[in-house]
Short mmCIF file of C-alpha atoms and ligand atoms in Angstrom, two decimals:
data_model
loop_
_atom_site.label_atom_id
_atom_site.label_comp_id
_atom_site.label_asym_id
_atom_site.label_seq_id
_atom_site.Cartn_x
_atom_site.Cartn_y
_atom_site.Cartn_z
CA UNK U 1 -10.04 -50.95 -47.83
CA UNK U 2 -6.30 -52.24 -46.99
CA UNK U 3 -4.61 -52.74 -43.32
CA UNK U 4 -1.28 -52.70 -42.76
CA UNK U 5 1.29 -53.76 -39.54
CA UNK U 6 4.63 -51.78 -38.66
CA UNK U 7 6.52 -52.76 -36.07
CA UNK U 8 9.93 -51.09 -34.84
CA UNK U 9 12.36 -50.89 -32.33
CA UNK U 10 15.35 -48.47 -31.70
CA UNK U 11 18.35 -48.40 -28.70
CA UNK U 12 18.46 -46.07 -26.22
CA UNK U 13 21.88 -44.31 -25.90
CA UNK U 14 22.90 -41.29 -24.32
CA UNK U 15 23.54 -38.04 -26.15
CA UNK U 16 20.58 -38.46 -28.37
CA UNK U 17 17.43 -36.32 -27.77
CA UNK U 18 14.31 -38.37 -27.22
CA UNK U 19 11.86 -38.14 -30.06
CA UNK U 20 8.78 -40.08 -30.13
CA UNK U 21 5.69 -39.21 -32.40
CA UNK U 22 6.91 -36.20 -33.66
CA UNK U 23 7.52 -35.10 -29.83
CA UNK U 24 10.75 -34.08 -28.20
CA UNK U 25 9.96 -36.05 -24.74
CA UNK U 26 12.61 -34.97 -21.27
CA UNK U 27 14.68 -38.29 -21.13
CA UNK U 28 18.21 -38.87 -20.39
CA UNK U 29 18.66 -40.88 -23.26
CA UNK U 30 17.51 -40.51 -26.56
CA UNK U 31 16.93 -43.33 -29.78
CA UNK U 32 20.12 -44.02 -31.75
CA UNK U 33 19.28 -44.46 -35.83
CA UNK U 34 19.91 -43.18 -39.02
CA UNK U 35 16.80 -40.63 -38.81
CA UNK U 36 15.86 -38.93 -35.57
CA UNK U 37 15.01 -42.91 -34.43
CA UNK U 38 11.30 -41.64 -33.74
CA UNK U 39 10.29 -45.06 -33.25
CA UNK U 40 6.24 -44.68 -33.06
CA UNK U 41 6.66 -42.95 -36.20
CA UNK U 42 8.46 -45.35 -38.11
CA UNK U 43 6.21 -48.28 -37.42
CA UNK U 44 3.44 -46.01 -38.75
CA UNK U 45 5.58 -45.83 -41.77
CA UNK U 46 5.54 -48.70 -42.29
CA UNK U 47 1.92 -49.88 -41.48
CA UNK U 48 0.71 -47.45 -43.87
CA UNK U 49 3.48 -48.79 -46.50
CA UNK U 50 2.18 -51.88 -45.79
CA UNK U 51 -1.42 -51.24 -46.39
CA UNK U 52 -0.21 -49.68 -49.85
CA UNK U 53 1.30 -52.84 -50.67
CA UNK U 54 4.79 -51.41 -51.37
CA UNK U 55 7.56 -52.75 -49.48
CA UNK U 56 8.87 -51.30 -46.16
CA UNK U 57 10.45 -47.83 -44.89
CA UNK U 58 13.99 -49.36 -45.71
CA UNK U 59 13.00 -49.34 -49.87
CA UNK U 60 11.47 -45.90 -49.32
CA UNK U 61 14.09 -44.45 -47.22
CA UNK U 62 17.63 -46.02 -47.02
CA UNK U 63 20.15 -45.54 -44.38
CA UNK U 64 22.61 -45.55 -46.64
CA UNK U 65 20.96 -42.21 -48.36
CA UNK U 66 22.45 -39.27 -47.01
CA UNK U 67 18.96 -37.14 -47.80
CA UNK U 68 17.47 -39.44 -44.51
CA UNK U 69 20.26 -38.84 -42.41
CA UNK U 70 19.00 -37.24 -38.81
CA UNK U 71 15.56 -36.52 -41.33
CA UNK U 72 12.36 -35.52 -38.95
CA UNK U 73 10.31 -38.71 -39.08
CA UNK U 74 7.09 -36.49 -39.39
CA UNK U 75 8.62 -35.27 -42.70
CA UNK U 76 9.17 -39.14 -44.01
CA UNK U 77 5.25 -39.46 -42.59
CA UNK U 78 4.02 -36.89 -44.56
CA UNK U 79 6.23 -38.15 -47.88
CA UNK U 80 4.22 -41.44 -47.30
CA UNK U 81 0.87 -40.33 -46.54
CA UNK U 82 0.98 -38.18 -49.63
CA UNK U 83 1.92 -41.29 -51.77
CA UNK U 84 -1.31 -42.88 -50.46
CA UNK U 85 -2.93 -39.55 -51.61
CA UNK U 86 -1.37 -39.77 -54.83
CA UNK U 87 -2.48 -44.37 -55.34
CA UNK U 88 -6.05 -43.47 -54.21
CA UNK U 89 -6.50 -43.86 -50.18
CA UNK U 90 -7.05 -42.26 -46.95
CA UNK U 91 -6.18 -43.01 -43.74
CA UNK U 92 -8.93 -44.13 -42.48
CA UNK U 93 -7.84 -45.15 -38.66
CA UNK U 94 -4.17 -45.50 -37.08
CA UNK U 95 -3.73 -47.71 -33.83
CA UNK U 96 -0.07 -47.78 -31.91
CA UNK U 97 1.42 -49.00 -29.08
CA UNK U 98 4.98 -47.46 -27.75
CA UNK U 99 6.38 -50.30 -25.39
CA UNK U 100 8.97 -48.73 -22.94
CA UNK U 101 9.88 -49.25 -18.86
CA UNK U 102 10.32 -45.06 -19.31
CA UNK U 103 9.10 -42.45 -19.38
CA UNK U 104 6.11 -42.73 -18.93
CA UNK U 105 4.24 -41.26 -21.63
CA UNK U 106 0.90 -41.02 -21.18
CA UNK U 107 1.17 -37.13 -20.87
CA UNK U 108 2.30 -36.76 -24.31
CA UNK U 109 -0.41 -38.66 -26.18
CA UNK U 110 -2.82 -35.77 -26.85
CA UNK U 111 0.91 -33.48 -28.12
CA UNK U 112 2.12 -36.81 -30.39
CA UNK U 113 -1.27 -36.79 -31.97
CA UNK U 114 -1.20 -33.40 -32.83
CA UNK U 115 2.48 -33.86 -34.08
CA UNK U 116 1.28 -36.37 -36.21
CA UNK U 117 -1.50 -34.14 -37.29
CA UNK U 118 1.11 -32.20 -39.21
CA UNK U 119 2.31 -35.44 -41.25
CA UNK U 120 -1.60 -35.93 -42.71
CA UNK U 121 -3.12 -37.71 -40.58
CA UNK U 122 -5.94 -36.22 -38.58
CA UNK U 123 -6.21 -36.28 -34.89
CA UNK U 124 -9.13 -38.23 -34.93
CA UNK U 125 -8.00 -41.35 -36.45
CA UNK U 126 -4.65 -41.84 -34.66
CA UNK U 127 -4.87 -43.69 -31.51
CA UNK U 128 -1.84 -44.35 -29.03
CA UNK U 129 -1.01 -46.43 -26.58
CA UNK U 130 1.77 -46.77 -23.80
CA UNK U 131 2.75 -50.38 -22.38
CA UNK U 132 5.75 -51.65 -20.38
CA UNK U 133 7.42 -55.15 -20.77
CA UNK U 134 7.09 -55.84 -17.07
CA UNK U 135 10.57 -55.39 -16.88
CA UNK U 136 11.55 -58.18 -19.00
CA UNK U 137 14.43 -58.74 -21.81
CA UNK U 138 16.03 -55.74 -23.93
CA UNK U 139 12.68 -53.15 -22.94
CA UNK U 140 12.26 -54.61 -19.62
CA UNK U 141 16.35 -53.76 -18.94
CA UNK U 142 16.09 -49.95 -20.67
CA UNK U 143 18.20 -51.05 -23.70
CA UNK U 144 15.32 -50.27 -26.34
CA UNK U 145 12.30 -49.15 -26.93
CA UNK U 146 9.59 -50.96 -29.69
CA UNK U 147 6.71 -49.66 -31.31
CA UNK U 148 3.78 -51.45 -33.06
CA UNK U 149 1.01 -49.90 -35.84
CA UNK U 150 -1.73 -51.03 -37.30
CA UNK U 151 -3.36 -48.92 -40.43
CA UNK U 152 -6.62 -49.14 -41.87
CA UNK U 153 -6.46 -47.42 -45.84
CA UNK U 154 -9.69 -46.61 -47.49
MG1 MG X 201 13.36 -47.20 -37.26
#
């Protein structure tokens, strides 16, 4: 077995839809990046890049490769769950947290699960949590939003 940590964290700007875990989410700002900025999905990137042992989402994926540019993050997901396939593991078990003032998101869990269902990952291993910062620093003020993931490979 192999575990693995992703952590990321993306600015809010206006103009941008709001994607989180595969989910288009009713927000008047969305996360600016290279991608669609799905930020729950790219620290599951890179947990489960972790637990492989090969680098981050940055080696797999470069901003500065046009293919990646505005890319669905479930797409980059699936690309990376299938190179576990391909070296020998599973996902065995996917924990998250999504730290944001708002939304709130707790409504959306049960659709982001399924939306990650598409990348590989079954529903039944993916957990997700929602958590504020109490209104404190670059979260607390609505600058940003952060994600955190742990993966367990098998
Ligand atoms: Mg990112």
């Amino acid at each position: 077995m192999r575990i693995g940590i992703g952590y990321d964290s993306h600015k809010l700007v206006e103009g941008r839809r709001l994607i989180l875990g595969g989910v288009e989410i009713p927000f008047e700002k969305g996360l600016l990046g290279h991608s669609d900025g799905d930020v729950l999905c790219h620290a599951i990137i890179d947990a489960v890049i972790g637990a492989l042992g090969m680098g981050d989402i940055g080696k797999h994926f470069p901003d500065t490769d046009d293919r990646w540019k505005d890319a669905s993050s479930i797409m980059l997901l699936q690309h990376i769950v299938e190179l576990a396939r391909t070296n020998g593991f599973e996902v065995a078990w996917i924990d998250t947290i999504v730290i944001t003032e708002d939304p709130k998101l707790l409504r959306y869990v049960d659709s982001m699960k399924r939306a990650l269902s598409q990348a590989g990952i079954p529903v039944s291993v993916i957990n997700i949590k929602a958590k504020t910062n109490e209104g404190m620093g670059f979260i607390g003020r609505g600058e940003g939003m952060a994600a955190q993931a742990v993966c367990l490979l098998k």
